Every structure is written in structure tokens, then in C-alpha cells.
Amino acid sequence: MRTLELLWRVPTPSGRGPKQRSSVDEVVAAAIEIADTEGLEAVTMRAVATHLGLTPMATYTYVPGKAELIDLMLDAVYLAMPRPDLGGLPWRERVTTIATENRAMLTKHPWVAYIPTTRPPLGPGQTAKYDHELRAFDGLGLDDVQMDAALTYLLGFVTSVARIATDTARAAAESNQSDSEWWERAAPLLETCITAEQYPLATRVGAAAGSAFDGAYSADHAYEFGLARVLDGLDRLISGVGG
């Protein structure tokens, strides 16, 4: 219950003592800044305290612990997302807008893709996000369960592609070489181990994809290709309901 009270900023009776130097919002903002620059694993109560010039124990007077802090961080990120009016747009444009909004959010805050959301923090950010995104599927003839499932399907795709893109960028940073540089170095050995005679499809298709993407993977292509397939699949669902 304490997490929900914090998410919705339910006022609590203030006890006696010196005036607090910070606020829950400032603690959450500091934690988000640390996660954005150093990764979620760098977010600790001590790190947040240092960022704000507080003692570690003082941080706990605002947020009980890291689990609650992560819930607050996630909800704050959701609350800051844009929510343009989707009225009047064709459904494909509405769904594409939702996908674009989430991809932009995950690009700005890559750590969000690694937080389990089977029990989402039901704060104002999560609630407003869910309500806004359901509008992309409203009025299409889908029942409520289908609307929820369609949105979950869309967001699952966007999150999966964002996670792979983050992992790819992290691997490049940690190895100090891009994908194309890695493949260039590995090519001579791979050409002796993987031959067209033994692996005809792998060599042919892999070479074509590698040439097209300048590497084994293109986050932009994966997103654009996958989103088109998601839209095609939803089209069949919606057309079936209409029929």
C-alpha cells in the first residue's frame, strides 16, 4: 500500500523534526538520471543520496527501498510521455503513433525495457498511458479483452526490438568495435568454417542481409519490418470482427 500511496502522492501526516531537504519527485528524478546515464544496475539508494547531497539513510525517509523506487521511476517516465489526440486518424496511424511513442521512450530510457511489467505500478503515469493507448483500438469492433490483448501484443513487439537494440549497442561499446568492424575481423575465419556447399541458405541469406544492413542486425529495419507485420496481423483481426 505504501507504494500506491507514493505513486499517487497521497498526503501522509508529517511528524515532528527538521524540514526535509528534498522531495519524492527529486529522488525519483535523480534515480532516472542515474539509470539513463549509467544503467539501472547503478541505481542504489546510496547513489541517489550522493546525487542529491543527502545521507543514505535520509533517502529512505522519501522512498522505502529500491523496489519502490523503480516503480516510481517507471511511472514517472510513463507520465512524461506525450499523449497526442488520436481522434480522426485511421486505426493504422493510431497504432503506429503508439508504437512510435513507446520506441522513443525506450530509446531515451533503455532500462525501462528490462523491468518486468506483469505487475505494473498502477500510478497516474501507468494509468494515463494505458487509457491513452487503448484509444488506438477503440471503435474498431474489438471487445475489451481483444483491445487489451492487441495493445499488449503491440507493446511486446516494441519492447523486444528496443531490448535487442540496447544489447547490440552495449556489446559494441563494451568491445570497442561496431558490428561491421566485428564482422570484418571475423570474416576470414568464418569463411573457412562456414562454406556455401555445407550451409547454402545460411551463407546466401546471411550475405545478403549483412550487405543490406552493414552487419548482422539493423534495429531500424527490424522495427519497421516487424511493425508492418504487426499491423497486418491486427488488420486480419479487425477485418474478421467487422465481417
Coordinates of C-alpha atoms in Angstrom, one line a residue:
M1 CA 0.0 0.0 0.0
R2 CA 2.9 2.4 0.7
T3 CA 4.0 2.1 -3.0
L4 CA 0.5 3.1 -4.2
E5 CA 0.4 6.0 -1.7
L6 CA 3.7 7.2 -3.1
L7 CA 2.7 6.7 -6.7
W8 CA -0.4 8.8 -6.2
R9 CA 1.3 11.2 -3.7
V10 CA -1.3 10.5 -1.1
P11 CA -0.6 13.0 1.7
T12 CA 0.7 11.4 5.0
P13 CA 0.7 13.1 8.4
S14 CA 4.0 14.8 8.8
G15 CA 5.9 14.1 12.0
R16 CA 7.9 16.4 14.1
G17 CA 11.5 17.1 13.1
P18 CA 13.6 19.3 10.8
K19 CA 12.1 20.2 7.4
Q20 CA 13.1 17.7 4.6
R21 CA 15.7 19.0 2.2
S22 CA 14.3 17.2 -0.8
S23 CA 11.1 15.5 -2.1
V24 CA 9.9 12.2 -3.6
D25 CA 9.9 13.8 -7.0
E26 CA 13.5 14.9 -6.7
V27 CA 14.6 11.5 -5.5
V28 CA 12.8 9.8 -8.5
A29 CA 14.3 12.4 -11.0
A30 CA 17.8 11.7 -9.6
A31 CA 17.3 7.9 -9.9
I32 CA 16.1 8.3 -13.5
E33 CA 19.1 10.4 -14.4
I34 CA 21.4 7.8 -13.0
A35 CA 19.6 5.0 -14.8
D36 CA 19.7 6.9 -18.1
T37 CA 23.5 7.6 -17.9
E38 CA 24.8 4.6 -16.1
G39 CA 22.2 1.9 -16.3
L40 CA 19.6 0.5 -13.9
E41 CA 22.1 -1.5 -12.0
A42 CA 23.8 1.7 -10.9
V43 CA 20.7 2.9 -9.2
T44 CA 21.1 2.4 -5.5
M45 CA 19.8 4.3 -2.5
R46 CA 23.3 5.4 -1.7
A47 CA 23.9 6.6 -5.3
V48 CA 20.7 8.6 -5.3
A49 CA 21.6 10.1 -1.9
T50 CA 25.1 11.1 -3.2
H51 CA 23.5 12.7 -6.3
L52 CA 21.2 14.8 -4.1
G53 CA 23.7 15.5 -1.4
L54 CA 21.8 13.5 1.2
T55 CA 22.9 10.8 3.6
P56 CA 21.9 7.3 2.5
M57 CA 19.6 6.9 5.5
A58 CA 17.9 10.2 4.6
T59 CA 16.8 8.8 1.2
Y60 CA 14.7 6.1 3.0
T61 CA 12.6 8.9 4.5
Y62 CA 11.3 9.5 1.0
V63 CA 11.2 6.0 -0.5
P64 CA 11.2 2.8 1.5
G65 CA 13.6 0.9 -0.8
K66 CA 14.9 0.3 -4.3
A67 CA 11.9 -1.8 -5.4
E68 CA 9.5 1.0 -4.6
L69 CA 11.9 3.5 -6.2
I70 CA 11.9 1.6 -9.5
D71 CA 8.1 1.6 -9.5
L72 CA 8.1 5.3 -9.0
M73 CA 10.8 5.8 -11.8
L74 CA 8.8 3.7 -14.3
D75 CA 5.6 5.6 -13.5
A76 CA 7.3 9.0 -13.8
V77 CA 8.7 8.0 -17.2
Y78 CA 5.2 7.0 -18.3
L79 CA 3.7 10.2 -17.0
A80 CA 6.1 12.3 -19.1
M81 CA 5.2 10.6 -22.4
P82 CA 3.3 12.6 -25.0
R83 CA -0.4 11.8 -25.5
P84 CA -1.5 13.4 -28.7
D85 CA -5.1 13.4 -29.8
L86 CA -5.7 10.2 -31.9
G87 CA -9.2 11.2 -32.8
G88 CA -9.9 11.2 -36.6
L89 CA -6.9 9.2 -37.5
P90 CA -7.1 5.9 -39.4
W91 CA -6.5 3.0 -37.0
R92 CA -3.2 2.1 -38.6
E93 CA -1.9 5.6 -37.9
R94 CA -3.2 5.5 -34.4
V95 CA -1.4 2.2 -33.7
T96 CA 1.7 3.4 -35.4
T97 CA 1.7 6.5 -33.2
I98 CA 1.5 4.4 -30.1
A99 CA 4.4 2.3 -31.3
T100 CA 6.5 5.4 -32.1
E101 CA 5.8 6.9 -28.7
N102 CA 7.0 3.8 -26.9
R103 CA 10.0 3.4 -29.1
A104 CA 11.1 7.0 -28.4
M105 CA 10.6 6.5 -24.7
L106 CA 12.6 3.2 -24.7
T107 CA 15.4 5.0 -26.7
K108 CA 15.6 7.8 -24.1
H109 CA 15.3 5.4 -21.2
P110 CA 16.6 2.0 -22.3
W111 CA 16.5 0.5 -18.8
V112 CA 12.7 0.5 -19.0
A113 CA 12.7 -2.4 -21.4
Y114 CA 14.3 -4.6 -18.7
I115 CA 11.7 -4.0 -16.0
P116 CA 9.1 -6.8 -15.7
T117 CA 5.6 -5.3 -16.2
T118 CA 3.3 -8.2 -15.3
R119 CA 2.6 -6.3 -12.1
P120 CA 2.8 -2.7 -13.4
P121 CA 2.9 0.2 -10.9
L122 CA -0.7 1.4 -11.1
G123 CA 0.1 5.0 -10.6
P124 CA -1.0 8.1 -12.6
G125 CA 1.6 7.6 -15.3
Q126 CA 0.8 3.9 -16.0
T127 CA -3.0 4.6 -15.8
A128 CA -2.9 7.6 -18.2
K129 CA -0.6 5.7 -20.6
Y130 CA -2.9 2.7 -20.7
D131 CA -6.0 4.8 -21.2
H132 CA -4.4 6.8 -24.0
E133 CA -3.0 3.8 -25.8
L134 CA -6.3 1.9 -25.7
R135 CA -7.8 4.7 -27.8
A136 CA -5.9 3.4 -30.7
F137 CA -8.1 0.3 -30.7
D138 CA -11.4 1.9 -29.6
G139 CA -14.3 1.9 -32.0
L140 CA -12.9 -0.9 -34.2
G141 CA -15.4 -3.6 -33.1
L142 CA -13.0 -5.3 -30.7
D143 CA -14.3 -6.3 -27.4
D144 CA -12.5 -5.2 -24.2
V145 CA -10.3 -8.3 -23.9
Q146 CA -9.3 -8.1 -27.5
M147 CA -8.4 -4.4 -27.1
D148 CA -6.2 -5.2 -24.1
A149 CA -4.6 -8.2 -26.0
A150 CA -3.9 -6.1 -29.1
L151 CA -2.2 -3.4 -27.1
T152 CA -0.1 -6.0 -25.2
Y153 CA 0.9 -7.6 -28.5
L154 CA 2.0 -4.2 -29.9
L155 CA 3.9 -3.1 -26.9
G156 CA 5.6 -6.5 -26.5
F157 CA 6.9 -6.2 -30.1
V158 CA 8.2 -2.7 -29.5
T159 CA 9.9 -3.6 -26.2
S160 CA 11.5 -6.7 -27.6
V161 CA 13.1 -4.8 -30.5
A162 CA 14.2 -2.0 -28.2
R163 CA 15.9 -4.5 -25.9
I164 CA 17.8 -6.1 -28.7
A165 CA 18.9 -2.7 -30.0
T166 CA 20.2 -1.8 -26.5
D167 CA 22.0 -5.1 -26.2
T168 CA 23.6 -4.5 -29.6
A169 CA 24.7 -1.0 -28.7
R170 CA 26.1 -2.2 -25.3
A171 CA 28.0 -5.0 -27.0
A172 CA 29.6 -2.5 -29.4
A173 CA 30.5 -0.2 -26.6
E174 CA 32.0 -2.9 -24.4
S175 CA 34.0 -4.5 -27.2
N176 CA 35.0 -1.0 -28.5
Q177 CA 34.1 -2.1 -32.1
S178 CA 31.0 -1.7 -34.2
D179 CA 29.1 -4.7 -35.7
S180 CA 30.6 -4.1 -39.1
E181 CA 34.1 -3.9 -37.6
W182 CA 33.5 -7.2 -35.7
W183 CA 32.2 -9.0 -38.8
E184 CA 35.2 -7.6 -40.8
R185 CA 37.6 -9.1 -38.3
A186 CA 35.7 -12.4 -38.1
A187 CA 35.1 -12.9 -41.8
P188 CA 38.3 -14.6 -42.8
L189 CA 37.9 -17.3 -40.1
L190 CA 34.1 -17.7 -40.7
E191 CA 34.7 -18.1 -44.5
T192 CA 36.8 -21.2 -43.8
C193 CA 34.4 -22.7 -41.3
I194 CA 31.0 -21.8 -43.0
T195 CA 31.0 -22.8 -46.6
A196 CA 28.3 -22.4 -49.2
E197 CA 28.5 -26.1 -50.0
Q198 CA 27.7 -27.1 -46.4
Y199 CA 25.3 -24.2 -45.5
P200 CA 23.9 -22.9 -48.8
L201 CA 21.0 -21.0 -47.3
A202 CA 22.8 -19.6 -44.3
T203 CA 25.7 -18.2 -46.5
R204 CA 23.4 -16.8 -49.2
V205 CA 20.8 -15.2 -47.0
G206 CA 23.4 -14.1 -44.4
A207 CA 25.5 -12.4 -47.0
A208 CA 22.5 -10.6 -48.5
A209 CA 21.3 -9.4 -45.0
G210 CA 24.8 -8.4 -43.9
S211 CA 25.3 -6.4 -47.1
A212 CA 21.9 -4.6 -46.7
F213 CA 22.4 -3.8 -43.0
D214 CA 26.2 -3.4 -42.9
G215 CA 26.1 -6.0 -40.2
A216 CA 24.1 -8.9 -38.9
Y217 CA 21.3 -6.7 -37.4
S218 CA 19.6 -3.4 -38.1
A219 CA 17.4 -2.1 -35.3
D220 CA 15.6 0.2 -37.7
H221 CA 14.8 -2.5 -40.2
A222 CA 13.8 -4.9 -37.5
Y223 CA 11.4 -2.3 -36.2
E224 CA 9.9 -1.2 -39.5
F225 CA 9.6 -4.7 -40.9
G226 CA 8.1 -6.1 -37.6
L227 CA 5.7 -3.2 -37.1
A228 CA 4.3 -3.7 -40.6
R229 CA 3.7 -7.4 -39.8
V230 CA 2.1 -6.5 -36.5
L231 CA -0.3 -4.1 -38.4
D232 CA -1.0 -6.8 -41.0
G233 CA -1.9 -9.2 -38.2
L234 CA -4.1 -6.7 -36.4
D235 CA -5.8 -5.9 -39.8
R236 CA -6.9 -9.6 -40.1
L237 CA -8.3 -9.5 -36.5
I238 CA -10.2 -6.2 -37.1
S239 CA -11.4 -7.3 -40.5
G240 CA -12.7 -10.5 -39.1
V241 CA -14.6 -8.7 -36.4
G242 CA -16.1 -6.4 -38.9
G243 CA -17.1 -9.3 -41.1

